[in-house]
Structure formats: C-alpha cells, structure tokens
PDB file of C-alpha atoms in Angstrom:
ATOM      1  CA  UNK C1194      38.461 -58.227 -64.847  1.00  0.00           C
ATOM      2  CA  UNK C1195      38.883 -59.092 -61.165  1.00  0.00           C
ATOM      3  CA  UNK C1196      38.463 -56.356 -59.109  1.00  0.00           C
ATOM      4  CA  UNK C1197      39.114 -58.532 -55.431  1.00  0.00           C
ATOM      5  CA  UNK C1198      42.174 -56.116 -54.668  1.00  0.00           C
ATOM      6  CA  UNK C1199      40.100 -52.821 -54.952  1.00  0.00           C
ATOM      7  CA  UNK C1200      36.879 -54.554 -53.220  1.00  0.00           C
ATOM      8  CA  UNK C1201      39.403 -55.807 -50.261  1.00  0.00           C
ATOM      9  CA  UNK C1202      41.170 -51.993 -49.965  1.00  0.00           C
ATOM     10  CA  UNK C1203      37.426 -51.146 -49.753  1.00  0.00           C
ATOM     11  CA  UNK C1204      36.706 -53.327 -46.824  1.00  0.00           C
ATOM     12  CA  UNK C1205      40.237 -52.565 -45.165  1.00  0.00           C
ATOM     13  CA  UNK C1206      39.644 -48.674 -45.137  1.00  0.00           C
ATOM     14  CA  UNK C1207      35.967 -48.761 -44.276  1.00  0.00           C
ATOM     15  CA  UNK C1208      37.188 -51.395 -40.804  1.00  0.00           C
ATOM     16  CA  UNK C1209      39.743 -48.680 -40.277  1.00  0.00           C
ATOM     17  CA  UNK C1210      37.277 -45.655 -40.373  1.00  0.00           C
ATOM     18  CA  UNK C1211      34.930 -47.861 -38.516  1.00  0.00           C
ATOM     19  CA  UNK C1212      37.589 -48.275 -35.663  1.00  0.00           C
ATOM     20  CA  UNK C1213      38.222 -44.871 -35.213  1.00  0.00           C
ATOM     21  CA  UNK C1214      34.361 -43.606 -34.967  1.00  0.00           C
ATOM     22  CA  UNK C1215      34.194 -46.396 -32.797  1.00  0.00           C
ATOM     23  CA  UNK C1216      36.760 -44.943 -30.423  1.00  0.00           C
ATOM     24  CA  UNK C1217      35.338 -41.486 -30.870  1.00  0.00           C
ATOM     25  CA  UNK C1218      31.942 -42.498 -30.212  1.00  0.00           C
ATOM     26  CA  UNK C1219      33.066 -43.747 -26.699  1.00  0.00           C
ATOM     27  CA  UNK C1220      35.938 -41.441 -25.636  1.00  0.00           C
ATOM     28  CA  UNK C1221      33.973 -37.985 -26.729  1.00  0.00           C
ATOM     29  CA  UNK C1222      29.970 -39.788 -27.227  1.00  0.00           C
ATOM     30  CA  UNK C1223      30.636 -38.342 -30.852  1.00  0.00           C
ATOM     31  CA  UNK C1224      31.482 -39.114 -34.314  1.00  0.00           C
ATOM     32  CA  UNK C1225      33.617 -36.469 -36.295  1.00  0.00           C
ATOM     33  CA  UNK C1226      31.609 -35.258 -39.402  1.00  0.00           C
ATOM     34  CA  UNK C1227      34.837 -34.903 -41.186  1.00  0.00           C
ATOM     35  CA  UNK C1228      35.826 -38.566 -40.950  1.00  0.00           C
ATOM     36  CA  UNK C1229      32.381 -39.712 -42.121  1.00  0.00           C
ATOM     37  CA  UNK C1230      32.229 -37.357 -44.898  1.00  0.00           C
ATOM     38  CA  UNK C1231      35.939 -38.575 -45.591  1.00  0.00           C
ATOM     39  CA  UNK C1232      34.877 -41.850 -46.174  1.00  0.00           C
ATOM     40  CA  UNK C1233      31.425 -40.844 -48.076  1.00  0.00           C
ATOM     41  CA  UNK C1234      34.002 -39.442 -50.679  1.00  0.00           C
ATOM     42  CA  UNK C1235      35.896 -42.165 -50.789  1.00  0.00           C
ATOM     43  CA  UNK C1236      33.606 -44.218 -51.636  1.00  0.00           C
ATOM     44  CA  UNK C1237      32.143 -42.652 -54.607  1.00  0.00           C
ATOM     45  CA  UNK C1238      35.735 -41.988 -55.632  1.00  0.00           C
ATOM     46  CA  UNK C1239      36.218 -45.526 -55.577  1.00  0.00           C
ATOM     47  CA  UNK C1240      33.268 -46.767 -57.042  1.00  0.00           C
ATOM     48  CA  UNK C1241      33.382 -43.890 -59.344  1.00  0.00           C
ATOM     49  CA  UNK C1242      36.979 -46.064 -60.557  1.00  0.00           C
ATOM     50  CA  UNK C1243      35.878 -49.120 -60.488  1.00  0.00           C
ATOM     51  CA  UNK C1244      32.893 -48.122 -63.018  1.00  0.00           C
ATOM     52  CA  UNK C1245      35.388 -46.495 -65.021  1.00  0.00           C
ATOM     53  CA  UNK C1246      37.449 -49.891 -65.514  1.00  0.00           C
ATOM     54  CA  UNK C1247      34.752 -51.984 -65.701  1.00  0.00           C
ATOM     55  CA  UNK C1248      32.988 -49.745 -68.133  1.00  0.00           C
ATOM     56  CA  UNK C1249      29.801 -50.410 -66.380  1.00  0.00           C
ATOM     57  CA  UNK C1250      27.710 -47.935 -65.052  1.00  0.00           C
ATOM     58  CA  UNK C1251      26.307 -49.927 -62.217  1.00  0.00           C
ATOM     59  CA  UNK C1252      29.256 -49.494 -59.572  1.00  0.00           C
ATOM     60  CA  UNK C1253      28.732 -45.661 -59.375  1.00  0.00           C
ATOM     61  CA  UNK C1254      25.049 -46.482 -59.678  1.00  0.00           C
ATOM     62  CA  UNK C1255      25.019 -49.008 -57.030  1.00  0.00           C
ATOM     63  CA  UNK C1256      26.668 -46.464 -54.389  1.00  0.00           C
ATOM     64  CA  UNK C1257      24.572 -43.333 -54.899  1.00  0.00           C
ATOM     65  CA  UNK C1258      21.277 -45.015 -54.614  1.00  0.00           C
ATOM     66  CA  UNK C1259      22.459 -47.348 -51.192  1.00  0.00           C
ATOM     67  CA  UNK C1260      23.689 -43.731 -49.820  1.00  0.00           C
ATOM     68  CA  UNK C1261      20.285 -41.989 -50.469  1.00  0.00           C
ATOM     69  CA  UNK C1262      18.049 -44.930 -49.339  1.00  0.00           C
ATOM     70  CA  UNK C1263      20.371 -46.220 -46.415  1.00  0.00           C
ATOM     71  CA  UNK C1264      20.452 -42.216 -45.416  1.00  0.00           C
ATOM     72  CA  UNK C1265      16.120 -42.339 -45.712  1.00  0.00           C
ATOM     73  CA  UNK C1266      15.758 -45.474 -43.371  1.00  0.00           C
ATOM     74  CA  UNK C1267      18.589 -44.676 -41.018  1.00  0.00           C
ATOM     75  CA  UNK C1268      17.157 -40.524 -40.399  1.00  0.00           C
ATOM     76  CA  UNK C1269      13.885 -42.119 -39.818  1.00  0.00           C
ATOM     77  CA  UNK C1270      15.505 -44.273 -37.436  1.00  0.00           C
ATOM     78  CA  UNK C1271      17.069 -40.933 -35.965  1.00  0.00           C
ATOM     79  CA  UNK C1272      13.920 -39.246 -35.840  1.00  0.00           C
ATOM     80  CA  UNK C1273      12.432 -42.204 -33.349  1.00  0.00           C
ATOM     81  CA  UNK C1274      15.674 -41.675 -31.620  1.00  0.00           C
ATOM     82  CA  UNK C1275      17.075 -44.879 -31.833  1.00  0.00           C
ATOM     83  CA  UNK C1276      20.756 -43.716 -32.481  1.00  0.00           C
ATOM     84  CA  UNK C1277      22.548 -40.461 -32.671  1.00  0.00           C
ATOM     85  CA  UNK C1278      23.116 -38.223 -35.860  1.00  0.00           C
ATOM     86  CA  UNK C1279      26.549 -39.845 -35.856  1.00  0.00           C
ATOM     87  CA  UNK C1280      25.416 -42.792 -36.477  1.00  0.00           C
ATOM     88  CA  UNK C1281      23.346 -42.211 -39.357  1.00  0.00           C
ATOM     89  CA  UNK C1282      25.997 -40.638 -41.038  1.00  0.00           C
ATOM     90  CA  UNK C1283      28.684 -43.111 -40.697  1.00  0.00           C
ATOM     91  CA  UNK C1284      26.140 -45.598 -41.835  1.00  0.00           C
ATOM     92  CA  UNK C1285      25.703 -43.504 -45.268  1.00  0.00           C
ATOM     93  CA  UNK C1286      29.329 -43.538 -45.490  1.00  0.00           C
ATOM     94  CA  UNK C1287      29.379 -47.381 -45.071  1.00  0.00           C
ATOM     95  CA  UNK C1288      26.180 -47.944 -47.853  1.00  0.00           C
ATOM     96  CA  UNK C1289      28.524 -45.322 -50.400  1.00  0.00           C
ATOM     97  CA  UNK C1290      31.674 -47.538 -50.001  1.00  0.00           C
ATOM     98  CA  UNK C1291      30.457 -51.168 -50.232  1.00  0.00           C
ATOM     99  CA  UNK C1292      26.435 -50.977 -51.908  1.00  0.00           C
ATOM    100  CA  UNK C1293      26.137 -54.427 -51.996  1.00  0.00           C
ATOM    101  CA  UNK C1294      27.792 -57.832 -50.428  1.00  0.00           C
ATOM    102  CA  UNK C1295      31.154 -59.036 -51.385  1.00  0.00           C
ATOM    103  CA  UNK C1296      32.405 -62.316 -51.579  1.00  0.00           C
ATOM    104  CA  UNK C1297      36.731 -62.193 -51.186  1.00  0.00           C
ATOM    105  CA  UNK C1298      36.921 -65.332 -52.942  1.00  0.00           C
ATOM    106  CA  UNK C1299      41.067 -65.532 -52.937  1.00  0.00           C
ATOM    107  CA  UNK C1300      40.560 -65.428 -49.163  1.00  0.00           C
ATOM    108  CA  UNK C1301      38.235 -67.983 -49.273  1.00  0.00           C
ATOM    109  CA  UNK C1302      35.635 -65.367 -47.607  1.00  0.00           C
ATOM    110  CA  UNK C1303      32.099 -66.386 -48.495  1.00  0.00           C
ATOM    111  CA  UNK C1304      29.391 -64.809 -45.927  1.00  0.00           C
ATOM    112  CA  UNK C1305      25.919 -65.147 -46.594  1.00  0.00           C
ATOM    113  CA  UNK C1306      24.665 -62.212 -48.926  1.00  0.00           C
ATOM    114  CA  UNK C1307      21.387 -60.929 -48.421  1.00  0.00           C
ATOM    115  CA  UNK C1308      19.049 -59.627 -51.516  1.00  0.00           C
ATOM    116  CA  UNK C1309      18.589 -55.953 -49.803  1.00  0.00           C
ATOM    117  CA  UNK C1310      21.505 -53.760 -49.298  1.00  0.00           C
ATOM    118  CA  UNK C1311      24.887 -54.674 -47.839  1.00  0.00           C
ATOM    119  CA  UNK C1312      24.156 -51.274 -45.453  1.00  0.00           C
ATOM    120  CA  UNK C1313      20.972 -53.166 -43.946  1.00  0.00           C
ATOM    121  CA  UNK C1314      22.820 -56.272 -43.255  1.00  0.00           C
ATOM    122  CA  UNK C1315      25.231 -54.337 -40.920  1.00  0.00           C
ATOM    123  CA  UNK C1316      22.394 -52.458 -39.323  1.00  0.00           C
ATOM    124  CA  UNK C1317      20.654 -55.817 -38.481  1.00  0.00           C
ATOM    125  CA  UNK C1318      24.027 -56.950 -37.251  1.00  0.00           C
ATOM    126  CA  UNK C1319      24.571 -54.114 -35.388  1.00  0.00           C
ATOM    127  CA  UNK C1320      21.592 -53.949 -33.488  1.00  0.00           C
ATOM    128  CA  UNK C1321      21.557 -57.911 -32.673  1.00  0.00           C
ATOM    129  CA  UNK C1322      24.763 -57.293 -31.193  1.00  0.00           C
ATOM    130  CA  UNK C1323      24.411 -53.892 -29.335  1.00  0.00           C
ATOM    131  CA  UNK C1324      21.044 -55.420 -27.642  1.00  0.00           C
ATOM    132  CA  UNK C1325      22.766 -57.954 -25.153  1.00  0.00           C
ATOM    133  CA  UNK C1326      25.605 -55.276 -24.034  1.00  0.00           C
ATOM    134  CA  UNK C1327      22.726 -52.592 -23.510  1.00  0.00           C
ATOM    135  CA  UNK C1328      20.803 -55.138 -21.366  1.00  0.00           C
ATOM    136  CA  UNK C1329      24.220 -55.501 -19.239  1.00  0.00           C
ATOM    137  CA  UNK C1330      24.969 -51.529 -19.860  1.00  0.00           C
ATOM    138  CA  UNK C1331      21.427 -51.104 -18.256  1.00  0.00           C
ATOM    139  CA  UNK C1332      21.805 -53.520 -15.517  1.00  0.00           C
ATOM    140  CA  UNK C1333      24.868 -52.176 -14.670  1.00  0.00           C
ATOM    141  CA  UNK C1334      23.419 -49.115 -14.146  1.00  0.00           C
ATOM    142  CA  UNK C1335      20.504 -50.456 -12.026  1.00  0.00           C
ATOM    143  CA  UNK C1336      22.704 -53.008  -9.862  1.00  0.00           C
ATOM    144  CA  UNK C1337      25.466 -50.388  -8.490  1.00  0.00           C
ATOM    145  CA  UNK C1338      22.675 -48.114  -7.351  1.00  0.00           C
ATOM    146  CA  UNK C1339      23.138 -47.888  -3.631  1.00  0.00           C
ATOM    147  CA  UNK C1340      19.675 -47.836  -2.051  1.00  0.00           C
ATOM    148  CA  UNK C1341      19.292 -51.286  -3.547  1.00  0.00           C
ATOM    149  CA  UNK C1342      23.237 -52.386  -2.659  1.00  0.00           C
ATOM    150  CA  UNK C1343      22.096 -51.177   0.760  1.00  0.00           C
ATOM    151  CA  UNK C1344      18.932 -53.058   1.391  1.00  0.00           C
ATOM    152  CA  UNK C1345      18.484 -56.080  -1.121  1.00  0.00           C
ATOM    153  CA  UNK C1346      14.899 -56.654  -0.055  1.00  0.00           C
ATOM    154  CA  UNK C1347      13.607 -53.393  -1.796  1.00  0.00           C
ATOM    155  CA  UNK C1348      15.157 -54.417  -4.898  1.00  0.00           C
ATOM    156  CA  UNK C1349      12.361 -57.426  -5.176  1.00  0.00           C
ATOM    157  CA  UNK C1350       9.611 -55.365  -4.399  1.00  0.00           C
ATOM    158  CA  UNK C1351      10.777 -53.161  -7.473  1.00  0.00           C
ATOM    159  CA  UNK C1352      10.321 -55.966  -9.741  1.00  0.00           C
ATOM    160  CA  UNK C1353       7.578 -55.236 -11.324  1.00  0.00           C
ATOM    161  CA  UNK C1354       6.967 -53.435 -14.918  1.00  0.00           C
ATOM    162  CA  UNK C1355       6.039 -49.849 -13.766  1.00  0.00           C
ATOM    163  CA  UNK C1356       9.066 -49.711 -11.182  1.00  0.00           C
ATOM    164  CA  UNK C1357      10.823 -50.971 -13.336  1.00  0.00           C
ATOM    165  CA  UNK C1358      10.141 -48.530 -15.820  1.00  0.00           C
ATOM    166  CA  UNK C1359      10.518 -45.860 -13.377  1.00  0.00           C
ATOM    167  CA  UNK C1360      13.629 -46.994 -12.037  1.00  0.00           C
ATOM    168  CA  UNK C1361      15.360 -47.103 -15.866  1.00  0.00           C
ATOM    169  CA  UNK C1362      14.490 -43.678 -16.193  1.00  0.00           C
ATOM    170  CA  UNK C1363      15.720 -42.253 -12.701  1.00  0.00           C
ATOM    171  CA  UNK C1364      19.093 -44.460 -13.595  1.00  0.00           C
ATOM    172  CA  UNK C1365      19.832 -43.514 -17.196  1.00  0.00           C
ATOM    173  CA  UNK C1366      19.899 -39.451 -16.672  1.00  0.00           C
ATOM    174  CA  UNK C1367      22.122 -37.399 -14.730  1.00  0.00           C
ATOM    175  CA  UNK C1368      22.770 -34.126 -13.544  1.00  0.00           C
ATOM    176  CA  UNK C1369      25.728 -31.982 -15.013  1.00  0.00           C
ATOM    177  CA  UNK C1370      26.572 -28.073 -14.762  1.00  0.00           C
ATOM    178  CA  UNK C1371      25.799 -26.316 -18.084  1.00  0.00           C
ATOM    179  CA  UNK C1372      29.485 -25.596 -18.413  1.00  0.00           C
ATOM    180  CA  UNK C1373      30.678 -29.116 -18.964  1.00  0.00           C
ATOM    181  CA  UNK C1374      28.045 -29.555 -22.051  1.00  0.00           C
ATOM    182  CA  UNK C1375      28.821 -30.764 -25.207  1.00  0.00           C
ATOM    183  CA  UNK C1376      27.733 -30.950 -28.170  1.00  0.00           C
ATOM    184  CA  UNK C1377      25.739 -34.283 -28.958  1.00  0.00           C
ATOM    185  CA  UNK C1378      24.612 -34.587 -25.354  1.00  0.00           C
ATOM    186  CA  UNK C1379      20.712 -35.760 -24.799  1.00  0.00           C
ATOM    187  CA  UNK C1380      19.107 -32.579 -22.536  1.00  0.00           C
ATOM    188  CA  UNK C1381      16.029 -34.298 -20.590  1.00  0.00           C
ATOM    189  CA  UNK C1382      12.895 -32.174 -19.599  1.00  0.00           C
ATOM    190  CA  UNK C1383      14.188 -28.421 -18.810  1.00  0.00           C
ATOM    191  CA  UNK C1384      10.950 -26.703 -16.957  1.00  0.00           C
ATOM    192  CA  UNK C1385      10.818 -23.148 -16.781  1.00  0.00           C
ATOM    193  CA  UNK C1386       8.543 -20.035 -16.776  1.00  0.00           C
ATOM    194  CA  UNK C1387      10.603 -16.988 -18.948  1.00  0.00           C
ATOM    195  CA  UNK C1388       9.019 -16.675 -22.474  1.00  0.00           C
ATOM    196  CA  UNK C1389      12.274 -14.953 -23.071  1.00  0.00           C
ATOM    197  CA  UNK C1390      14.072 -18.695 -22.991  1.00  0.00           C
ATOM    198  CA  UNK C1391      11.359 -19.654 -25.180  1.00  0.00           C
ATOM    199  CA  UNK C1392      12.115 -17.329 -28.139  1.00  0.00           C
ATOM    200  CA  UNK C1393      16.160 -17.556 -27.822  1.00  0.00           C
ATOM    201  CA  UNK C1394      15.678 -21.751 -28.343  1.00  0.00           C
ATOM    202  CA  UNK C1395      13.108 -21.129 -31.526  1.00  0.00           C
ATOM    203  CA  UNK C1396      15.180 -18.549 -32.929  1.00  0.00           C
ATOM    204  CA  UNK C1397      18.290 -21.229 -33.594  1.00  0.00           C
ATOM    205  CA  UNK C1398      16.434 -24.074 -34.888  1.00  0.00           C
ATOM    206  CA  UNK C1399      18.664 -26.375 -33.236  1.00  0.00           C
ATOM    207  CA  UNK C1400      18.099 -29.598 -31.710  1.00  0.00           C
ATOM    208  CA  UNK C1401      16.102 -28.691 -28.745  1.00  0.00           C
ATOM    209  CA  UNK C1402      12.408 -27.885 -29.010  1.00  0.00           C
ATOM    210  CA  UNK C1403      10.021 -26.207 -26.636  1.00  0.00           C
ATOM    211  CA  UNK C1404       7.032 -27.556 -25.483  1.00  0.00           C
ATOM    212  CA  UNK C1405       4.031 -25.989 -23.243  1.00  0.00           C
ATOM    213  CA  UNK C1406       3.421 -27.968 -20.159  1.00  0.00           C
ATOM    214  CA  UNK C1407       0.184 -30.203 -19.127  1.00  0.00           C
ATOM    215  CA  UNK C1408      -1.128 -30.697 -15.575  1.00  0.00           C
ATOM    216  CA  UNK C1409       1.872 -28.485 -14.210  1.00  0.00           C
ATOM    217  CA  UNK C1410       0.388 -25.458 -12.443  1.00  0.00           C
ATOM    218  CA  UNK C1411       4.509 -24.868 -10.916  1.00  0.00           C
ATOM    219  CA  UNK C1412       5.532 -24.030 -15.191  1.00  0.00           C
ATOM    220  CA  UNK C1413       4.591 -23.232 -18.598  1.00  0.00           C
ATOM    221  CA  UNK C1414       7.087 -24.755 -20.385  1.00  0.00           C
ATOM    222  CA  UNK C1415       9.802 -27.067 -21.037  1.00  0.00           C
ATOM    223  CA  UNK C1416      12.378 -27.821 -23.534  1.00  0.00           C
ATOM    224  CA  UNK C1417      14.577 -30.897 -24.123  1.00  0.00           C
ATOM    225  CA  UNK C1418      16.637 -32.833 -27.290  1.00  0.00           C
ATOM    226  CA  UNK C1419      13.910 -33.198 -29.955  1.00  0.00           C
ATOM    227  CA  UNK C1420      16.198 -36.848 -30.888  1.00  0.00           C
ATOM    228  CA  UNK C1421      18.861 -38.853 -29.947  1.00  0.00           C
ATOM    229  CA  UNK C1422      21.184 -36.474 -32.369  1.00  0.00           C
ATOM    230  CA  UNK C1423      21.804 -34.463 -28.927  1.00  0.00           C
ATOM    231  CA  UNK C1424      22.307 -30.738 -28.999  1.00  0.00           C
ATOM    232  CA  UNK C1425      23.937 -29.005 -31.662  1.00  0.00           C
ATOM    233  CA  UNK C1426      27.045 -26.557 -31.079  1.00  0.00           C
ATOM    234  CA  UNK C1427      24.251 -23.476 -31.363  1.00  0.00           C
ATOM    235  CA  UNK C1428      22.038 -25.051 -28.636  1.00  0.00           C
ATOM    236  CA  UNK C1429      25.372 -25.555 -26.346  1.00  0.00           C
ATOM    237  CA  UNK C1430      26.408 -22.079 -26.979  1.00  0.00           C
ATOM    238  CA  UNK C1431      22.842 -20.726 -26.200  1.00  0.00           C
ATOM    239  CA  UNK C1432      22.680 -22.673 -23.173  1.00  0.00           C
ATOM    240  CA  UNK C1433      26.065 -21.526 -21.359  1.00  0.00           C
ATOM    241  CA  UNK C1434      25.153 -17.900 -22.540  1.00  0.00           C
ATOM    242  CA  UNK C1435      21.829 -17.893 -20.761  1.00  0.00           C
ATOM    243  CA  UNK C1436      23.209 -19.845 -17.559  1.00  0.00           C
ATOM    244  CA  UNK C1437      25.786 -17.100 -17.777  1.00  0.00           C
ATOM    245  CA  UNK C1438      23.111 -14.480 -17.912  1.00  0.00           C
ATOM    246  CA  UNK C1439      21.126 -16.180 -14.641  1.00  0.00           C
ATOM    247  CA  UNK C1440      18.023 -16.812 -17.099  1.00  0.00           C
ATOM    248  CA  UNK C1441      18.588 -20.837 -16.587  1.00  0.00           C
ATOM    249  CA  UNK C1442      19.865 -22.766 -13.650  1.00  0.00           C
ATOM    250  CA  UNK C1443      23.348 -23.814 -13.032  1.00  0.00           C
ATOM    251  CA  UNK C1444      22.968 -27.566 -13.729  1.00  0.00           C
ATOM    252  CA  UNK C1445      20.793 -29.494 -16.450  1.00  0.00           C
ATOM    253  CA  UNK C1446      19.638 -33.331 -16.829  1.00  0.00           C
ATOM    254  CA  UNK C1447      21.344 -35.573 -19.497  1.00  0.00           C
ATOM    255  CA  UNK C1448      20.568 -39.016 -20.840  1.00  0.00           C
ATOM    256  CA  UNK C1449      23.224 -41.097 -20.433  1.00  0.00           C
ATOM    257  CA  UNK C1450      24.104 -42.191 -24.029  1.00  0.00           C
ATOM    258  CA  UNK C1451      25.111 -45.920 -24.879  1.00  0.00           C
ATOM    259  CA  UNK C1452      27.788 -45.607 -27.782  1.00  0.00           C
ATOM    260  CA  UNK C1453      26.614 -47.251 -30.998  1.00  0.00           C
ATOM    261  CA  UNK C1454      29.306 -46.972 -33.451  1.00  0.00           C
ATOM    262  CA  UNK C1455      31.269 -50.235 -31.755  1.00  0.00           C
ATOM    263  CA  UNK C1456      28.653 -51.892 -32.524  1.00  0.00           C
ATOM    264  CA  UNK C1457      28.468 -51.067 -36.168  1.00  0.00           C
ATOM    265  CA  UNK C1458      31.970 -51.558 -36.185  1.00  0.00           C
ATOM    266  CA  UNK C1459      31.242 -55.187 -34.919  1.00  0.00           C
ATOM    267  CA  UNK C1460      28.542 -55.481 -37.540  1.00  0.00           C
ATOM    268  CA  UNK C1461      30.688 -54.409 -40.279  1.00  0.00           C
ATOM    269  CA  UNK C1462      33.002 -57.040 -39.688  1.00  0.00           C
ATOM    270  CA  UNK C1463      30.692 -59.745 -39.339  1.00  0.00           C
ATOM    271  CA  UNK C1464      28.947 -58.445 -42.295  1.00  0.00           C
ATOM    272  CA  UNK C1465      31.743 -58.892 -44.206  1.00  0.00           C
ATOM    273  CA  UNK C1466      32.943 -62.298 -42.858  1.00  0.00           C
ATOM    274  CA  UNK C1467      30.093 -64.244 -41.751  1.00  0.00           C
ATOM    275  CA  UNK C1468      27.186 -61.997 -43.697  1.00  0.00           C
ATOM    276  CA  UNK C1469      23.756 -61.620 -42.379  1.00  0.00           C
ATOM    277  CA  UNK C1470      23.459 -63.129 -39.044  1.00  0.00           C
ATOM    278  CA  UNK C1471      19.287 -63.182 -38.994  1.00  0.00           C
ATOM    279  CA  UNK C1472      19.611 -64.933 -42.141  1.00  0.00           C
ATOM    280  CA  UNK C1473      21.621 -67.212 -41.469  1.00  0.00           C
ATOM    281  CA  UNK C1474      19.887 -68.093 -37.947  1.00  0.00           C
ATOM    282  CA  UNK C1475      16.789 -68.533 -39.887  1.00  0.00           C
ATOM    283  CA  UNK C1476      18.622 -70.670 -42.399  1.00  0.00           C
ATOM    284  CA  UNK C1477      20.157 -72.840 -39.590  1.00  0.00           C
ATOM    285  CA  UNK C1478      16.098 -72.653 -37.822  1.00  0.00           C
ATOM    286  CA  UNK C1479      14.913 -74.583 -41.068  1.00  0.00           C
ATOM    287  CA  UNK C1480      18.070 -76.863 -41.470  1.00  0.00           C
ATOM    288  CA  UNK C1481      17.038 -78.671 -38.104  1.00  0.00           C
ATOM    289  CA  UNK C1482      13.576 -78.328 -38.433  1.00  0.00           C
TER     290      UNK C1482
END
C-alpha cells in the first residue's frame, strides 16, 4: 500500500507547526508547550494509523523510540545549554511525527537519507545553518557598540582572544527591571547577601540555582538560570514578589537569547528536500577527491 499522501500530510503539518514556533520563538523568545505537545500527539496518532493499515507494528514502533532517544540527546544538549527547553521539545515533537527519512517519490523528492534518525539529520541541519547567522547576530552586536563606532582605533587593540572574550560577554547581556521578566528569560549572575533569598529560590525548584561565592569578600552568594531553558513562571513570580518586597534590586541582568526554532524550521525543510547536508558535503568531499 502506498502511504505517500499520509507521509506528505505528515511533512505539511509538521512545516506548519514548525512556522509558527518559529514565529513564537522570535516575537515572545518562547515556544508554546501546547503547540509542541499538539504535534507530539499527532504524531503518534498518525503513526499509530498508519501501523494500523499497514498491519505492521514498526510505524508506531519507529515513533516512540525516535521521541524517547531524540528527547535523551536533545535534554543533554539542554543541560550544556546549547538551546532552550523549547527547543528540545519541539524537536521530540518533530522525531514522533516523521522517525525516519522519507523519500516523496510522486514529487520526485529524493534527499539523501541518513542511517540514524530523521530527528538528528534536522538537528545537524539546524545547527550548520544557525552558526553563520549567530556569527553575524554576534557581530552585530559587537559592531553597533558605540565606544568602538566612536574611536575605531580601540576596536584593533581589542582583537585579541581574551578581549574578545570579554567583550562577547559585556555585549550579549543586558539590564532589564524585574517587572518586564518573562518567563524563558536567561538571569546572569544575581549577587547578594540575604539567606532569606536563598531559601525562597530552593524552596521552588525552578530554574534558577544558588551558588556560594569565591574570592568575593563584597557577597555570599549568587543565583542565576541553571540552563538555557530560562526561568520558569515560579522563578518569575518569585522574583517580582521579592523586588516588590525590597529584598532584591529593581533591575536584573539577562542573556540576550538568539532564537533557535527558525533554524530548525530551516532544517526541517532541508531535511526533507535536500536530506542531510554533512552527508552530503562529505559525499561531494570524496566525489572530487
């Protein structure tokens, strides 16, 4: 039985799901748990059919072990804070609806399949595509900073690894007042003295973690994001409260996030169209060597 129609409604809602946490990630810097558990369910419903009319177990199969094992390897990836909690999710979603790589032979579609997961071929994607726009994202940044607009000679003398270094961090934070947090946002070192502040941020288990301070003789303590998940809506709450209360300060430091769901959005579709880009650049490397 052909089964192209089902596999191309697959890849036409996934794209359109894609699209929209794509515009959510940039508009609001976060992705709607409902639409990516939306699409987790659809895709198990619609695996869960096409098992059924295949008779063949391995449809189902297929999607609940690429949800669990793209879920392991993209949480790790969380927990070095390479993406956001959004991110990981609406990969899940991705692995659940389309486990492995399709070929939309009617529409004379054939990308290059990988042997590994069709969820790791649009994380590889992804990431070879998000790296040149978060080189421009961060120069950007560094470029319309005015003491180097103002005097172009400093800039060179900044050229150099540790400045550098220094420099991305002073550029990729900023200050905001507690009361325009939200959730998802990356809170940067937080340095303060009251144990009571302390004891209110373990007692939520939320994102943020507090840490004792080393070679500070000003403060004990700090607390910031534990990973690039951001604050929950607990830790937001928690923090306007005490700001409210005059335990914390009126203003707090954020990272400024780079949205990654465009980019799996991009890697979707080129995942589906053109398949795995490493591949094939290593397939094209050994064609003209």
């Amino acid at each position: 039985m052909d089964f192209s129609i089902i596999f191309l409604v697959q890849i036409i809602v996934t794209s359109l799901f894609c699209c929209l946490a794509a515009i959510f990630d940039v508009k609001t810097g976060i992705i709607s748990n409902r639409l990516n558990l939306s699409l987790l369910i659809f895709g198990l419903i619609s695996n869960l059919f096409l098992s059924v009319l295949s008779a063949n177990i391995k449809y189902i199969l297929c999607s609940i072990i690429s949800m669990f094992v793209t879920y392991i390897i993209t949480f790790l990836f969380w927990k070095l804070k390479i993406w956001g909690g959004g991110d990981v999710k609406l990969l899940t979603a991705i692995a659940t609806v389309i486990p492995f790589g399709i070929n939309l032979n009617f529409l004379n579609i054939y990308p290059q399949l990988s042997v590994y997961p069709f969820s790791f071929t649009v994380i590889i994607n992804s990431i070879l595509i998000a790296f040149p726009f978060l080189l421009i994202f961060t120069g950007y940044l560094i470029l319309k900073n005015t003491m180097f607009n103002s005097n172009k000679d400093i800039l060179f003398s900044f050229l150099n690894i540790n400045s550098i270094s220094l420099f991305l961090k002073l550029n990729l934070n900023k200050l905001i007042l507690i009361k325009d947090l939200k959730e998802g946002m990356i809170i940067n070192d937080y340095y303060f003295n009251n144990e009571k502040i302390a004891v209110l941020i373990s007692d939520i288990n939320g994102n943020l973690k507090v840490y004792k301070t080393k070679n500070n003789p000003d403060f004990n303590y700090y607390f910031k994001s534990q990973s690039a998940g951001g604050i929950t809506a607990q830790d937001m709450y928690l923090l306007k409260i005490m700001n409210a209360q005059k335990i914390i300060s009126n203003s707090i430091s954020v990272k400024i996030g780079f949205p990654f769901a465009p980019a799996i959005f991009a890697g979707f579709l080129i995942s589906v169209i053109y398949g795995d880009l490493m591949l094939l650049f290593i397939k094209k490397f050994f064609l003209v060597m």
